[in-house]
mmCIF file of C-alpha atoms in Angstrom:
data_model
loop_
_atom_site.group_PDB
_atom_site.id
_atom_site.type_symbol
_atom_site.label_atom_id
_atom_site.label_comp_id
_atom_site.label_asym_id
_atom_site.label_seq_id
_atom_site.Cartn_x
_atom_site.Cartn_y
_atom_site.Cartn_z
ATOM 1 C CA UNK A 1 138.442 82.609 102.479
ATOM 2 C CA UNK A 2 134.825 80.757 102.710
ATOM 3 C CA UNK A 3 132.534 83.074 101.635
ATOM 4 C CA UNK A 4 128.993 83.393 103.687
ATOM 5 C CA UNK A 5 125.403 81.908 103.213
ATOM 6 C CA UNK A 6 123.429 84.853 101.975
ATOM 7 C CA UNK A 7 120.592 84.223 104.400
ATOM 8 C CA UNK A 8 122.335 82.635 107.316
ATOM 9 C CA UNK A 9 125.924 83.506 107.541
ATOM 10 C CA UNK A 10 125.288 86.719 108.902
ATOM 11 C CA UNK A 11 125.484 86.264 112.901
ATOM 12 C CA UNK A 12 125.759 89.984 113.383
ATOM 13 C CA UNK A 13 122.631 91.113 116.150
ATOM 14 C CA UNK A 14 121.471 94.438 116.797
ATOM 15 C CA UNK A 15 120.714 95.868 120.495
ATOM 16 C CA UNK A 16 117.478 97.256 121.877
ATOM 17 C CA UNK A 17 116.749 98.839 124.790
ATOM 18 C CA UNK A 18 112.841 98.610 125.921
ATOM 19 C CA UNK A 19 112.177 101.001 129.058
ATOM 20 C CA UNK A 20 110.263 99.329 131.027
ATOM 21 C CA UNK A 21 107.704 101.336 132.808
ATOM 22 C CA UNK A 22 104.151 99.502 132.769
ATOM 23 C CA UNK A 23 101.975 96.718 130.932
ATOM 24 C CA UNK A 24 101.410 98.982 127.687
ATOM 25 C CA UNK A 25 97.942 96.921 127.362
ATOM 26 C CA UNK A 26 95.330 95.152 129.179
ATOM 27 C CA UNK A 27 96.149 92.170 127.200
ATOM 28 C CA UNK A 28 99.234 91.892 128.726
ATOM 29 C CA UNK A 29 99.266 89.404 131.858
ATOM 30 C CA UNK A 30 100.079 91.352 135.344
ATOM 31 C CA UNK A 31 102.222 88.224 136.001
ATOM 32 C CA UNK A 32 104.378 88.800 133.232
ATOM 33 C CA UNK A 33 107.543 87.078 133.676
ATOM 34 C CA UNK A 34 108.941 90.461 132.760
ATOM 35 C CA UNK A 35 106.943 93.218 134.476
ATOM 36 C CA UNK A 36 109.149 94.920 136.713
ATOM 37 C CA UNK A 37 109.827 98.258 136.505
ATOM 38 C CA UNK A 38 113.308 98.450 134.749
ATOM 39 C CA UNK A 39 115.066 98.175 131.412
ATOM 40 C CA UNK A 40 115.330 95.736 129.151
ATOM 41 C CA UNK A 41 118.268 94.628 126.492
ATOM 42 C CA UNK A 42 117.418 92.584 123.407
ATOM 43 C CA UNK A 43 119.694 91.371 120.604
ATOM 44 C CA UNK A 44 118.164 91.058 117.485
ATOM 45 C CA UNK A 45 119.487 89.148 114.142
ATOM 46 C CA UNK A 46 119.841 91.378 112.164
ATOM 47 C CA UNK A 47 119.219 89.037 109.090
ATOM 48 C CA UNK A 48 115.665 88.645 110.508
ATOM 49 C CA UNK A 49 115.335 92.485 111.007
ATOM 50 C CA UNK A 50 115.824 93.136 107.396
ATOM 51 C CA UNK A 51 112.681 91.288 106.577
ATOM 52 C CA UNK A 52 110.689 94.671 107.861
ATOM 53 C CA UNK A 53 111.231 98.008 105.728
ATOM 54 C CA UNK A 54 111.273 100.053 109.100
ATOM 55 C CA UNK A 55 114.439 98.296 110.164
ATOM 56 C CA UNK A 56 115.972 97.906 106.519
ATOM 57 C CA UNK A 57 116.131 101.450 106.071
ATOM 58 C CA UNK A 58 117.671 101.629 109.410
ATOM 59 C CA UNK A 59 120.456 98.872 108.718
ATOM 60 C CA UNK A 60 120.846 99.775 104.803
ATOM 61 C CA UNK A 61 121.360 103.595 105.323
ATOM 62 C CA UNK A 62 123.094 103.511 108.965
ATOM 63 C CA UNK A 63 120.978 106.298 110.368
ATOM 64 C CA UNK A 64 121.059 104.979 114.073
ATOM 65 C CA UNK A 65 122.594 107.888 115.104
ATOM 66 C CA UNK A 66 126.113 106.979 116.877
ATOM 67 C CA UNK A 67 128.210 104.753 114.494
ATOM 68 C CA UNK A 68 128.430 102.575 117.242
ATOM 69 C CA UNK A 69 124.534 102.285 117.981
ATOM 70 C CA UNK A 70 122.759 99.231 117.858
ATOM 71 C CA UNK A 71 125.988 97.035 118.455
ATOM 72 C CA UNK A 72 126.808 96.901 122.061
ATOM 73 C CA UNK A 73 124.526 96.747 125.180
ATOM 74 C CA UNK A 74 126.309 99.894 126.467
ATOM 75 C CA UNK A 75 124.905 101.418 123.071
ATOM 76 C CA UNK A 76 121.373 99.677 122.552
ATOM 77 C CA UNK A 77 118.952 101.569 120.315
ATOM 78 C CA UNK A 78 116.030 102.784 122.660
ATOM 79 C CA UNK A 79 112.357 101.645 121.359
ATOM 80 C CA UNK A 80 109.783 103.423 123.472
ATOM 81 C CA UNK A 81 106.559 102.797 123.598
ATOM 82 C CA UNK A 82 106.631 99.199 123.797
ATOM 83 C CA UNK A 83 106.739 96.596 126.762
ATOM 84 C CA UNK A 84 109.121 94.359 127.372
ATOM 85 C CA UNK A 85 106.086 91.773 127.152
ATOM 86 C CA UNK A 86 105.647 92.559 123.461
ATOM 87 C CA UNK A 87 108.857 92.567 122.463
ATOM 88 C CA UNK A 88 109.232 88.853 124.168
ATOM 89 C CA UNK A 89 106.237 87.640 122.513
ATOM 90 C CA UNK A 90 107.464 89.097 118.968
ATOM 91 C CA UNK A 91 111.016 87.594 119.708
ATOM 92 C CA UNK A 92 108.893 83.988 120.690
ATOM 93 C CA UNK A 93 107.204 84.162 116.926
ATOM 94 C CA UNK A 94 109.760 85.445 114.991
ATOM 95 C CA UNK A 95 112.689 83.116 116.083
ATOM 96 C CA UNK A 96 110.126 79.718 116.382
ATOM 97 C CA UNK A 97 111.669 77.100 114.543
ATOM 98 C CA UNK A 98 107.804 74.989 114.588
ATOM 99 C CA UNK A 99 104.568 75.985 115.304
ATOM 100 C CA UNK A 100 104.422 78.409 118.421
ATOM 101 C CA UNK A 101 102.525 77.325 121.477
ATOM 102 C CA UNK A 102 101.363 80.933 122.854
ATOM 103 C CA UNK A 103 98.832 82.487 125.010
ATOM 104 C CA UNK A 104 96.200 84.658 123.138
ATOM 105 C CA UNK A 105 97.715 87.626 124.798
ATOM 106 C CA UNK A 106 101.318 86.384 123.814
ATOM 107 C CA UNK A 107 100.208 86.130 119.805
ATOM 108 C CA UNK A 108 98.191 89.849 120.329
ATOM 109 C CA UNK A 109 101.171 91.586 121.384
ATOM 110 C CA UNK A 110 103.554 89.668 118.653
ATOM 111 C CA UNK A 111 100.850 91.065 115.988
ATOM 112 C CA UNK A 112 100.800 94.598 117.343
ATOM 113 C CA UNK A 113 104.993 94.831 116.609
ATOM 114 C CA UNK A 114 104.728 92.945 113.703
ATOM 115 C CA UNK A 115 101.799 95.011 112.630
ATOM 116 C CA UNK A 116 103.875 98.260 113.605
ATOM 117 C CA UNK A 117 106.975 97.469 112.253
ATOM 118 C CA UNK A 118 105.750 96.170 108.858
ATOM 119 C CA UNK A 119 106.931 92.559 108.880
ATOM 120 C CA UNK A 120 104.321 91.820 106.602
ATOM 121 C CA UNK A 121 104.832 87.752 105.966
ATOM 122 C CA UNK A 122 105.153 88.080 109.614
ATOM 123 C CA UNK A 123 101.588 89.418 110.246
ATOM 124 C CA UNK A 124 99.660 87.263 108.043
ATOM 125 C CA UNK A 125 101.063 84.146 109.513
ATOM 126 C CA UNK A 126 100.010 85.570 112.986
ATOM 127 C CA UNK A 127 97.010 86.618 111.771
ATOM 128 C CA UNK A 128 96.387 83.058 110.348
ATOM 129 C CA UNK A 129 97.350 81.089 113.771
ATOM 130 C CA UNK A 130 94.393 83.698 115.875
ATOM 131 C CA UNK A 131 91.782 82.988 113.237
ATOM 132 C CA UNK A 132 91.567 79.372 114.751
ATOM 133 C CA UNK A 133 91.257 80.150 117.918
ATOM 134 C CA UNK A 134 89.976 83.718 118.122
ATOM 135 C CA UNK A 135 86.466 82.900 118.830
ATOM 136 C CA UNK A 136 87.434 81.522 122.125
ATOM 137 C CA UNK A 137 89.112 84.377 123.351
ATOM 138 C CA UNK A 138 87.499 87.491 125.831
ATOM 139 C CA UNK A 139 85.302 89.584 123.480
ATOM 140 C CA UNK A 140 87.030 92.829 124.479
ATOM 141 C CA UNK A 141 90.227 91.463 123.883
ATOM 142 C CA UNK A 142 89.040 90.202 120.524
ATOM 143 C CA UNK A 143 88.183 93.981 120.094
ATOM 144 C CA UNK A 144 90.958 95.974 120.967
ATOM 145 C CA UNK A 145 93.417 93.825 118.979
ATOM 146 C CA UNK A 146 90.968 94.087 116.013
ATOM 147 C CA UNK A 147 91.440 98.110 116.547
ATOM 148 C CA UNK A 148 95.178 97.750 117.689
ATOM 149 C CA UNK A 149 95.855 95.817 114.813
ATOM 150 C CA UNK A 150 94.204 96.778 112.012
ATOM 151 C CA UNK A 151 92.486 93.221 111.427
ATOM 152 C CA UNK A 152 88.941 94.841 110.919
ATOM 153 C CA UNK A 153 86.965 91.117 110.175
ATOM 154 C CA UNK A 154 87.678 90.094 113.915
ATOM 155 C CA UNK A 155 85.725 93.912 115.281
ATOM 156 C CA UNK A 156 82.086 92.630 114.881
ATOM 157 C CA UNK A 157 82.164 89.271 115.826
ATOM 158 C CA UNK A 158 83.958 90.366 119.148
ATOM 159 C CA UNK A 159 80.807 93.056 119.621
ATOM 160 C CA UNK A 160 78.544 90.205 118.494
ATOM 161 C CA UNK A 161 79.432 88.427 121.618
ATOM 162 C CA UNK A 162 79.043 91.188 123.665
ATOM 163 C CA UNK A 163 75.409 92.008 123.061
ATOM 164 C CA UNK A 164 74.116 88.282 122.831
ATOM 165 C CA UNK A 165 75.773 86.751 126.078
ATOM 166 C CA UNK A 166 73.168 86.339 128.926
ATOM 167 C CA UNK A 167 75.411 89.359 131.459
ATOM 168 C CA UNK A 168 75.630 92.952 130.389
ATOM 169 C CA UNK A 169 78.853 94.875 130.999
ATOM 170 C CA UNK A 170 80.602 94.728 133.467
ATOM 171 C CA UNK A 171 81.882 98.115 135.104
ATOM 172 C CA UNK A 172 85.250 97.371 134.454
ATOM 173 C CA UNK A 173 84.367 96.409 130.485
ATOM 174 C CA UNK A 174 82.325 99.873 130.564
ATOM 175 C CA UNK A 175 85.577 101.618 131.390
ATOM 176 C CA UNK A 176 87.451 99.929 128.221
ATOM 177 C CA UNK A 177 84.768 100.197 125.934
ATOM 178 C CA UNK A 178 84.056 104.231 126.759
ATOM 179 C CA UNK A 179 80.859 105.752 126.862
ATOM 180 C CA UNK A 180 79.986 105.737 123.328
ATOM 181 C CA UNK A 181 80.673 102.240 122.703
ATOM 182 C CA UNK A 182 79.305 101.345 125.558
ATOM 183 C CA UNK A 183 76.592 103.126 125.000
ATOM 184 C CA UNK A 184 75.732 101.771 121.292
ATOM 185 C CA UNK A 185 76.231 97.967 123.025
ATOM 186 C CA UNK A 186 73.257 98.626 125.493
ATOM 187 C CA UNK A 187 71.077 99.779 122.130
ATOM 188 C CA UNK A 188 71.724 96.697 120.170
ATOM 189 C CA UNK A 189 71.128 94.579 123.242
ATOM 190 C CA UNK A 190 68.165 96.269 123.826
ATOM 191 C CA UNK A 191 66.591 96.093 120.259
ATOM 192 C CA UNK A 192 67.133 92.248 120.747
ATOM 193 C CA UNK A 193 64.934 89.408 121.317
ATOM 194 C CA UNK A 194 67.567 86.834 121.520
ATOM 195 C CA UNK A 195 68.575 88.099 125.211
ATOM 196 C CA UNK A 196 69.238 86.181 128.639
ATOM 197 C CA UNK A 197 65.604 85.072 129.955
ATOM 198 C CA UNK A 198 64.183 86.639 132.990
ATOM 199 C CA UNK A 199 65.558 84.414 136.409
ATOM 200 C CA UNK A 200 63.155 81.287 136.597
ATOM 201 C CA UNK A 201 61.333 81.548 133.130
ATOM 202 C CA UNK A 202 60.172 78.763 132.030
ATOM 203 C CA UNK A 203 60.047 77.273 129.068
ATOM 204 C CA UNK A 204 56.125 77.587 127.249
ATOM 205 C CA UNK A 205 56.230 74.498 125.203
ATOM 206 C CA UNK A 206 57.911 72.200 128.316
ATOM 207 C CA UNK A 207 57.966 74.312 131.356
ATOM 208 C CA UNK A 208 61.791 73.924 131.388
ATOM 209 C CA UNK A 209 64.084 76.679 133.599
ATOM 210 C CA UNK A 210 66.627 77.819 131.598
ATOM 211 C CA UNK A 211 68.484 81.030 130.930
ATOM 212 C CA UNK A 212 68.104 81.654 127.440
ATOM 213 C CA UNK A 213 64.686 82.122 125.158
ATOM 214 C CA UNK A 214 66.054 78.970 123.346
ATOM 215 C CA UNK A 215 64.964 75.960 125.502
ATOM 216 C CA UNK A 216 68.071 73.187 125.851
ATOM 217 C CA UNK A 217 65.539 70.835 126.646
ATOM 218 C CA UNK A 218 63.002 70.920 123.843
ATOM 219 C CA UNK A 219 64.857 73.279 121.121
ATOM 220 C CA UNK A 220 61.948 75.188 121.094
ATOM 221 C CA UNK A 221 62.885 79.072 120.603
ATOM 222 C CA UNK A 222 60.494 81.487 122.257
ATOM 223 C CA UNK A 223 60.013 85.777 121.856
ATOM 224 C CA UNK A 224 58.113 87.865 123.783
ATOM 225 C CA UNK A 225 55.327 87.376 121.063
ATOM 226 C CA UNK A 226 54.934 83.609 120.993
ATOM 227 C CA UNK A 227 55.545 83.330 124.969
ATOM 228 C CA UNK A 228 52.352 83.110 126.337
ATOM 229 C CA UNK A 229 51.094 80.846 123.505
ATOM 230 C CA UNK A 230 49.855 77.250 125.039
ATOM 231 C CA UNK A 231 52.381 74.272 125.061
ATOM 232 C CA UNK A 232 49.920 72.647 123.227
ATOM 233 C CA UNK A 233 49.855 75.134 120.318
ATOM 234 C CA UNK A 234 53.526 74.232 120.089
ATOM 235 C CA UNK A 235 55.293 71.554 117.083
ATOM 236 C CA UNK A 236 57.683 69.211 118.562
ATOM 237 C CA UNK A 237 58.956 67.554 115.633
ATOM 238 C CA UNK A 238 61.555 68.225 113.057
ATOM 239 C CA UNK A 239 59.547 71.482 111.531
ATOM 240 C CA UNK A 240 59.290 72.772 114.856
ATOM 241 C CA UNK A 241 63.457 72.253 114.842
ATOM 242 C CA UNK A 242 64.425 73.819 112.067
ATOM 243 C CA UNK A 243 61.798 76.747 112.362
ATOM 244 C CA UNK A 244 64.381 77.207 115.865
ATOM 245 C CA UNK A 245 67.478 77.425 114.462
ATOM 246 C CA UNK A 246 65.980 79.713 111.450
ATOM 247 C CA UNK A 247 65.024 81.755 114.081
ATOM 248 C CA UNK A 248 68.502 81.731 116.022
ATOM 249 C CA UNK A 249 70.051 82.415 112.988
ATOM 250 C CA UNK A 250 68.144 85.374 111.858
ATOM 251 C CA UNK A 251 68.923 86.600 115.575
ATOM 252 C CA UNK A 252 72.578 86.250 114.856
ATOM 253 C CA UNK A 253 72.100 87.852 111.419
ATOM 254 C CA UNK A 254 70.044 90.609 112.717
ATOM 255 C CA UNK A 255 72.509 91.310 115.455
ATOM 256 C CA UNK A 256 75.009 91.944 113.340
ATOM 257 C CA UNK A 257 72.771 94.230 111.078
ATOM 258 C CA UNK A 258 72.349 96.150 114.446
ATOM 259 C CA UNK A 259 75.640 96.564 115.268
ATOM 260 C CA UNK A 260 76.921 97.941 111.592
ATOM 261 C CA UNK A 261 74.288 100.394 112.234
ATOM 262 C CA UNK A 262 76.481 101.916 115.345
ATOM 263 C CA UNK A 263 78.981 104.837 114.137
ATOM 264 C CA UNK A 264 80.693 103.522 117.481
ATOM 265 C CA UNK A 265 80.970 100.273 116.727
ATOM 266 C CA UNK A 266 82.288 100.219 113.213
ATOM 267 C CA UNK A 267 85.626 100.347 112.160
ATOM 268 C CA UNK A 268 88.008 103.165 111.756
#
């Protein structure tokens, strides 16, 4: 009798049942290919299952209730609390045989199970594939998978965008955020200078409309201080440039000073 690979001669699966009631997150796309209301079977290996403590235990010390749990789809172990969504997007990432070609909601929703059910090589590979990208992605998004994840060096930079983009919340974003962290966004925003310019300003060193106080045309970088001064007064040479982005940056560094000074904001 051949005996079996340790790692892959196990083709045994386990069954899960997701109810599926509602998108669990606003991450998750209301065109999910799965969003109807209804139930869900998955089969699992369960070779790749015993990578996460949570399901070892489960597997090692057959506690699934029913001897016969787990191992047909007229016996599926139930997992509530979940969408259907997530589990598809954890299934996508755990069974990839290259480099997984996923939406950012699709790698969110892989890293909330994965974060969940401790499948902690797993998480960090996720975690590595969003750091790449992350910066792209919908500032609330960026936030609540920050907070839904426990991946606290993503929180800031997600409010950072919030309070130095050129709109201010939307209702809709005020209703995710809540009242407090809304609330704490309109402070930092407010204590500012690096904000969206008033509708026509124009640049004081060129006369340039724009929409921010740093001019595209002439990289000059003006605050409510220095507005009024005369273009004349103004250096348009290489000093003048790197006096600019000195004084971006410090409005970057300064907003992020602002925003660890929010109870609201931090992380918890």
């Amino acid at each position: 009798m051949p005996s079996e690979h340790p790692k892959y001669g196990d083709a045994s699966y386990m069954v899960f049942l997701v109810r599926e009631s509602a998108r669990s997150t606003p991450l998750e796309p209301a065109c999910s290919p799965i969003s109807q209301v209804e139930d869900i079977i998955f089969h699992v290996p369960t070779r790749r299952l015993k990578e996460s403590p949570y399901f070892r235990d489960m597997i090692d010390e057959a506690h699934t209730g029913l001897e016969s749990e787990g191992k047909s789809n007229e016996h599926p172990i139930v997992l509530s609390g979940i969408s259907a969504f997530e589990m598809t997007s954890f299934l996508d990432v755990l069974e990839a045989s290259g480099d997984p070609q996923l939406e950012f909601s699709q790698w969110a929703a892989s890293l909330h199970l994965a974060t969940m059910w401790s499948f902690d090589d797993i998480r960090q590979m996720i975690i590595g594939h969003m750091d790449k990208t992350i910066s792209t992605a919908d500032p609330l998004n960026r936030a609540d998978t920050s907070l839904k994840c426990n991946v606290e060096k993503w929180l800031h930079p997600a409010y950072q965008a919030l309070v130095q983009r050129g709109e201010s919340l939307k209702d809709e974003e005020v209703e995710r955020l809540g009242l407090r962290r809304s609330a704490a966004i309109w402070r930092v925003r407010e204590s500012l200078e690096f904000e969206k310019a008033p509708a026509g300003q124009k640049c004081p060193s060129c006369n340039y409309v724009g929409g921010q106080r740093y001019c595209e045309n002439c990289s000059y970088y003006w605050t409510p201080q220095n507005q009024t001064q005369p273009a004349a007064s103004q250096s348009r040479g290489r000093k003048n440039k790197v006096k600019v982005d000195q004084s971006r940056n410090s409005s970057v560094n300064d907003a992020l000073d602002l925003i660890k000074l929010e109870p609201a904001l931090n992380f918890k």
